[in-house]
Coordinates of C-alpha atoms and ligand atoms in Angstrom, one line a residue:
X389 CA 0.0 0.0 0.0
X390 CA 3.4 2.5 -0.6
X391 CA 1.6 5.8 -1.6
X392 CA 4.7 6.0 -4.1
X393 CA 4.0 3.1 -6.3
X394 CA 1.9 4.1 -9.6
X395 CA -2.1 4.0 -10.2
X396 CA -1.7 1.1 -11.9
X397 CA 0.0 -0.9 -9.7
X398 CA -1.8 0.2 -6.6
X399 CA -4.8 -1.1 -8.4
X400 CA -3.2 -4.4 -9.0
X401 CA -2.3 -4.5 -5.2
X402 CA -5.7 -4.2 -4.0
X403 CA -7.0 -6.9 -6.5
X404 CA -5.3 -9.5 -5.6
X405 CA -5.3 -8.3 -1.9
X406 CA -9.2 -8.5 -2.1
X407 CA -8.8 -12.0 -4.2
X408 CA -7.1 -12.9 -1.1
X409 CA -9.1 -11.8 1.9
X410 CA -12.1 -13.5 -0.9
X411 CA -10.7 -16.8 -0.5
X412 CA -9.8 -16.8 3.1
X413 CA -13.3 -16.7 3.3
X414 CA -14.5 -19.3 1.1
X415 CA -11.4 -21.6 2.8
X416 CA -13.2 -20.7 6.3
X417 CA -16.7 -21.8 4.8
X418 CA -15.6 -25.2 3.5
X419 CA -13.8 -26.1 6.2
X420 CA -16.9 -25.3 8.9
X421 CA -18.9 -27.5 6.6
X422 CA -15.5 -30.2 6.7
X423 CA -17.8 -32.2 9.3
X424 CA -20.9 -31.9 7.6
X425 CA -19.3 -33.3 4.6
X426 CA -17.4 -35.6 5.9
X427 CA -20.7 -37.8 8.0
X428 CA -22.8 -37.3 4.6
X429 CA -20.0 -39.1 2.5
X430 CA -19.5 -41.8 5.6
X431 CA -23.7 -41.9 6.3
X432 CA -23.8 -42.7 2.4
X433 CA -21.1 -45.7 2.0
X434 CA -22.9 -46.8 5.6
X435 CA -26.3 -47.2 3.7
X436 CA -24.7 -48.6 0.9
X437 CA -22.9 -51.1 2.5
X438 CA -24.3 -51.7 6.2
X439 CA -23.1 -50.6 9.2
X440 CA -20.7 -53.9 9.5
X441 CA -18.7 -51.7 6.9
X442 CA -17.7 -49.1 9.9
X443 CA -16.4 -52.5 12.0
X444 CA -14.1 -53.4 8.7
X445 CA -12.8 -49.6 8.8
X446 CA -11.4 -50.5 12.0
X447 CA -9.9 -53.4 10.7
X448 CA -8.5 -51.4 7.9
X449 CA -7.0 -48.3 10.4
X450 CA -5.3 -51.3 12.4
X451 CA -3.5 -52.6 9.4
X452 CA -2.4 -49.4 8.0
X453 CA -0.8 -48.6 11.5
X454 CA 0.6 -52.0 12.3
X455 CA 2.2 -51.6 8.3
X456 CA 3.1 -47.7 9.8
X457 CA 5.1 -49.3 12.6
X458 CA 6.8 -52.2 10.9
X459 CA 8.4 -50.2 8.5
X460 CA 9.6 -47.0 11.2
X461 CA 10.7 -49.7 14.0
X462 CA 12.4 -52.6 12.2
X463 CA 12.6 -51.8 8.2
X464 CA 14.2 -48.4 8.5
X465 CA 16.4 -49.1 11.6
X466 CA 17.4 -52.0 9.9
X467 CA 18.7 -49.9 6.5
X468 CA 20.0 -47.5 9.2
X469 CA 21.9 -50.4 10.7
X470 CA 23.0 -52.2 7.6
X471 CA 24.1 -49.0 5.4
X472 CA 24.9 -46.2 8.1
X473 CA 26.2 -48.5 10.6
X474 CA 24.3 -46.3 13.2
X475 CA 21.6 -47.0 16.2
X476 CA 18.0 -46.4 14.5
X477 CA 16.4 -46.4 18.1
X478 CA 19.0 -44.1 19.6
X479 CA 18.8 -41.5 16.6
X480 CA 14.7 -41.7 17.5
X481 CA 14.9 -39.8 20.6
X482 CA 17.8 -37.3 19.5
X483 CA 15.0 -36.5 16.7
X484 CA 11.8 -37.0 18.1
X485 CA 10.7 -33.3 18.2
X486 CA 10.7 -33.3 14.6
X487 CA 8.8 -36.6 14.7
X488 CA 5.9 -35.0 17.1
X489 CA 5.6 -32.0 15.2
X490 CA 4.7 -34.2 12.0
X491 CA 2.1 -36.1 13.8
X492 CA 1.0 -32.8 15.2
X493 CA 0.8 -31.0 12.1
X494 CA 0.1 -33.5 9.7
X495 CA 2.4 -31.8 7.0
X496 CA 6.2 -32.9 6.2
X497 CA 6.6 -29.5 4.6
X498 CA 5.6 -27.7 8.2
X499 CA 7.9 -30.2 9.8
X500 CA 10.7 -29.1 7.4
X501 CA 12.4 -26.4 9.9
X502 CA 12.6 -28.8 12.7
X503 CA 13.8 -32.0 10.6
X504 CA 17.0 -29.3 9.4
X505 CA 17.6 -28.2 13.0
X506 CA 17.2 -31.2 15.2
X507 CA 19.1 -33.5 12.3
X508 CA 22.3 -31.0 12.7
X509 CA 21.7 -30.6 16.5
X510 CA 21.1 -33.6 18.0
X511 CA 21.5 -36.1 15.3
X512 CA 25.2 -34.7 13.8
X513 CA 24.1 -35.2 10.2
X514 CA 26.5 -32.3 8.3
X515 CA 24.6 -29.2 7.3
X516 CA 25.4 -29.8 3.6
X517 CA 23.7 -33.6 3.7
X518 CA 20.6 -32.5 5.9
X519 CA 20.3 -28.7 4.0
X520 CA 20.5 -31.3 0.7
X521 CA 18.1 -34.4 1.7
X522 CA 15.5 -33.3 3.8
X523 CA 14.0 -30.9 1.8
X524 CA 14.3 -33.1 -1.4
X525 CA 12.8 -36.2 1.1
X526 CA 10.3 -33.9 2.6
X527 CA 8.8 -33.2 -1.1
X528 CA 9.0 -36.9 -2.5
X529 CA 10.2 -39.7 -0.6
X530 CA 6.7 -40.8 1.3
X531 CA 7.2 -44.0 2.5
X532 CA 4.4 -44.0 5.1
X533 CA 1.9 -42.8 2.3
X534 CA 2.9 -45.1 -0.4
X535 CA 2.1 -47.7 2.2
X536 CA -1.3 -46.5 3.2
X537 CA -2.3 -46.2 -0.1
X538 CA -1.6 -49.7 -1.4
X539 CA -3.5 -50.8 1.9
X540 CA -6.8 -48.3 1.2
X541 CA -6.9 -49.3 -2.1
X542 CA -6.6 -53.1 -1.3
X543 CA -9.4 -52.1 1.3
X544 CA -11.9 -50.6 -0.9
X545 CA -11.6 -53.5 -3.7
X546 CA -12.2 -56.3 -1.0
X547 CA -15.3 -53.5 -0.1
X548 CA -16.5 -53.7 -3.6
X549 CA -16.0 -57.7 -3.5
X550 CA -13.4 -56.4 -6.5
X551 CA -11.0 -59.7 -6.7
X552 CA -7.1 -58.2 -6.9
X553 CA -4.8 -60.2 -9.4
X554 CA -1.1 -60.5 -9.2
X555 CA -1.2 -58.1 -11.8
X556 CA -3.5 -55.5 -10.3
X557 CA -1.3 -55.8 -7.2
X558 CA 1.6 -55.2 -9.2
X559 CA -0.3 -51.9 -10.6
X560 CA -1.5 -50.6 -7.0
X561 CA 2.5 -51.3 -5.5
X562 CA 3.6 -49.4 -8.8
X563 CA 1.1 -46.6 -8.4
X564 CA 1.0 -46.0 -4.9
X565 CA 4.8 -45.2 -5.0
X566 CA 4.3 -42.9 -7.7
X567 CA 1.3 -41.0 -6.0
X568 CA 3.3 -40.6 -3.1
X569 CA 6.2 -39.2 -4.9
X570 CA 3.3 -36.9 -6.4
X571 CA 1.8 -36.3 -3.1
X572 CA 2.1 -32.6 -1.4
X573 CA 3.7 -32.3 2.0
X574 CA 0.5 -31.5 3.3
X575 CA -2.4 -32.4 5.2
X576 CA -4.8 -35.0 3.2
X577 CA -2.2 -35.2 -0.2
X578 CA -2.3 -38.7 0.0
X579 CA -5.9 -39.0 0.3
X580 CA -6.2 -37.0 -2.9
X581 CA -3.3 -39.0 -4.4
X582 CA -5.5 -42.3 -3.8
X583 CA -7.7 -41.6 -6.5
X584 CA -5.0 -42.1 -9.0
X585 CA -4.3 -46.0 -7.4
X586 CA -7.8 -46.8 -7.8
X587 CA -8.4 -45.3 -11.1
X588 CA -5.3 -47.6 -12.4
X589 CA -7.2 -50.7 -11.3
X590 CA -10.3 -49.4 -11.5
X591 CA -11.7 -49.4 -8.2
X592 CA -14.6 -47.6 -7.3
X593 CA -13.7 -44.0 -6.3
X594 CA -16.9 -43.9 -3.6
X595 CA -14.8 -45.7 -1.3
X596 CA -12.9 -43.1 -0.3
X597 CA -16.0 -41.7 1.1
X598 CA -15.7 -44.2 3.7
X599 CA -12.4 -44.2 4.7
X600 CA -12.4 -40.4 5.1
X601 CA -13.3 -40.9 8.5
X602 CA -10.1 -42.2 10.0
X603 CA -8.4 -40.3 7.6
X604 CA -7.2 -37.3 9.8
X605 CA -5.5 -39.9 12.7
X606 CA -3.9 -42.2 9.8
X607 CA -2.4 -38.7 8.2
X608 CA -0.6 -38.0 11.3
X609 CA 0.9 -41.0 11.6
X610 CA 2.0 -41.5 8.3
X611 CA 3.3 -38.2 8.1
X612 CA 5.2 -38.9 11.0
X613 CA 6.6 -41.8 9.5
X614 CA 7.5 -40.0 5.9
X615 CA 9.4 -37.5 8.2
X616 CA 11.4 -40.5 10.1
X617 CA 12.3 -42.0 6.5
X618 CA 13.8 -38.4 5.2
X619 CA 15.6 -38.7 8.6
X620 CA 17.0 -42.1 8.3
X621 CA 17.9 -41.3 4.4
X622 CA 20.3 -38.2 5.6
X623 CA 22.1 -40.3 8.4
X624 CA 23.0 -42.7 5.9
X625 CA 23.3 -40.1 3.3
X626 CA 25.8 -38.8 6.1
X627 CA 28.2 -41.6 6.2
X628 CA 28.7 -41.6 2.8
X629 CA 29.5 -38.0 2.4
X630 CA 32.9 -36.8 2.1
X631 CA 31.2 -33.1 2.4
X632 CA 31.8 -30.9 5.7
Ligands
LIG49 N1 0.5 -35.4 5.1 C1 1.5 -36.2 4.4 C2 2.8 -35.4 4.5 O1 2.8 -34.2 4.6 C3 1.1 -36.5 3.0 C4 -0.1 -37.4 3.0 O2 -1.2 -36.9 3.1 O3 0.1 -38.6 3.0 O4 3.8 -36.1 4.5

């Protein structure tokens, strides 16, 4: 708002500053009627397919984080172990704020600041290797997603009585690695990102209307567990390095 800038500009300014306040608005309006939404899309998959549908989603939240957990306590400690020659369980606590921020936030790209300082800090990865691989991890290496989606879609085909051949599995592994790659380090990317794995195979989209219920918890987690891969990647990254 610099009284010195020209007409022209100043009418630019106030365009896009109005554009802006305009679609603060609108984001506040969808997001009051996020819940209303949100029970109309589960309420409809519930009449659909009976209310023994919301005991399967339980089921299905239980395998996702038992997957989750797997791959952050033995997979990735193991890689840690084998190719950084480093304590997996000992770097966890030197980089757990990081690690409660993403399940806090939800977002690998929020969690960005903390991954760079804590890595440095407490978990004496070299600036150049963290400054390098974090950000690049933050943006496409989703390891938590890529395993929640390959377990929703597998969901919603069984839901759909869709029978899955070695094929089809082959398509949903390939796809939900490349939709997490895709995916923005953001709340709810992979749940966007899921309808490209179902379309591949074609499985019904209207699933998702269901598992957007447990959605929010199972982002958190997995975002948690996207962070603690990037982490893992520049420890071993680190090793390797001959950088200061
Ligand atoms: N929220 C996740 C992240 O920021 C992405 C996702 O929705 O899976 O890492």
């Amino acid at each position: 708002k610099d009284t010195k800038l020209p007409q022209v500009l100043k009418i630019f300014y106030s365009f896009f500053d109005t554009l802006n306040d305009a679609l603060i608005v609108l984001t506040r309006w969808i997001i009051a009627l996020t819940p209303v939404g949100v029970f109309s899309l589960v309420s409809f998959s519930v009449a659909k397919f009976g209310i023994n549908v919301m005991l399967s989603l339980w089921k299905y939240a239980l395998t996702v984080i038992l997957g989750l957990l797997i791959h952050a306590f033995l997979n990735l400690p193991l890689l840690g172990f084998i190719f950084g020659r480093y304590n997996a369980y000992r770097y966890f606590f030197q980089v757990k704020d990081a690690l409660v921020l993403a399940f806090s936030t939800a977002s690998s790209a929020a969690t960005l600041p903390v991954s760079l300082k804590v890595s440095q800090e407490k978990g004496g990865v070299k600036k150049s290797v963290a400054g390098f691989i974090l950000p690049l991890g933050a943006t496409i290496n989703m390891d938590g997603t890529a395993l929640y989606e390959a377990v929703a879609a597998v969901f919603i085909a069984n839901l759909f009585g869709i029978k899955l051949g070695f094929l089809q599995m082959v398509t949903i592994f390939l796809t939900a690695t490349l939709a997490s790659i895709g995916a923005a380090a953001i709340p709810g990317a992979g749940l966007v990102m899921l309808t490209l794995v179902l379309n591949s195979t074609g499985i019904p989209l209207e699933g998702i209307g269901l598992i957007i219920a447990v959605d929010r918890f199972l982002d958190m987690l997995r975002t948690s567990v996207n962070v603690w891969g990037d982490l893992n990647g520049a420890k071993i990254v680190n090793k390797f390095s001959s950088f200061k």
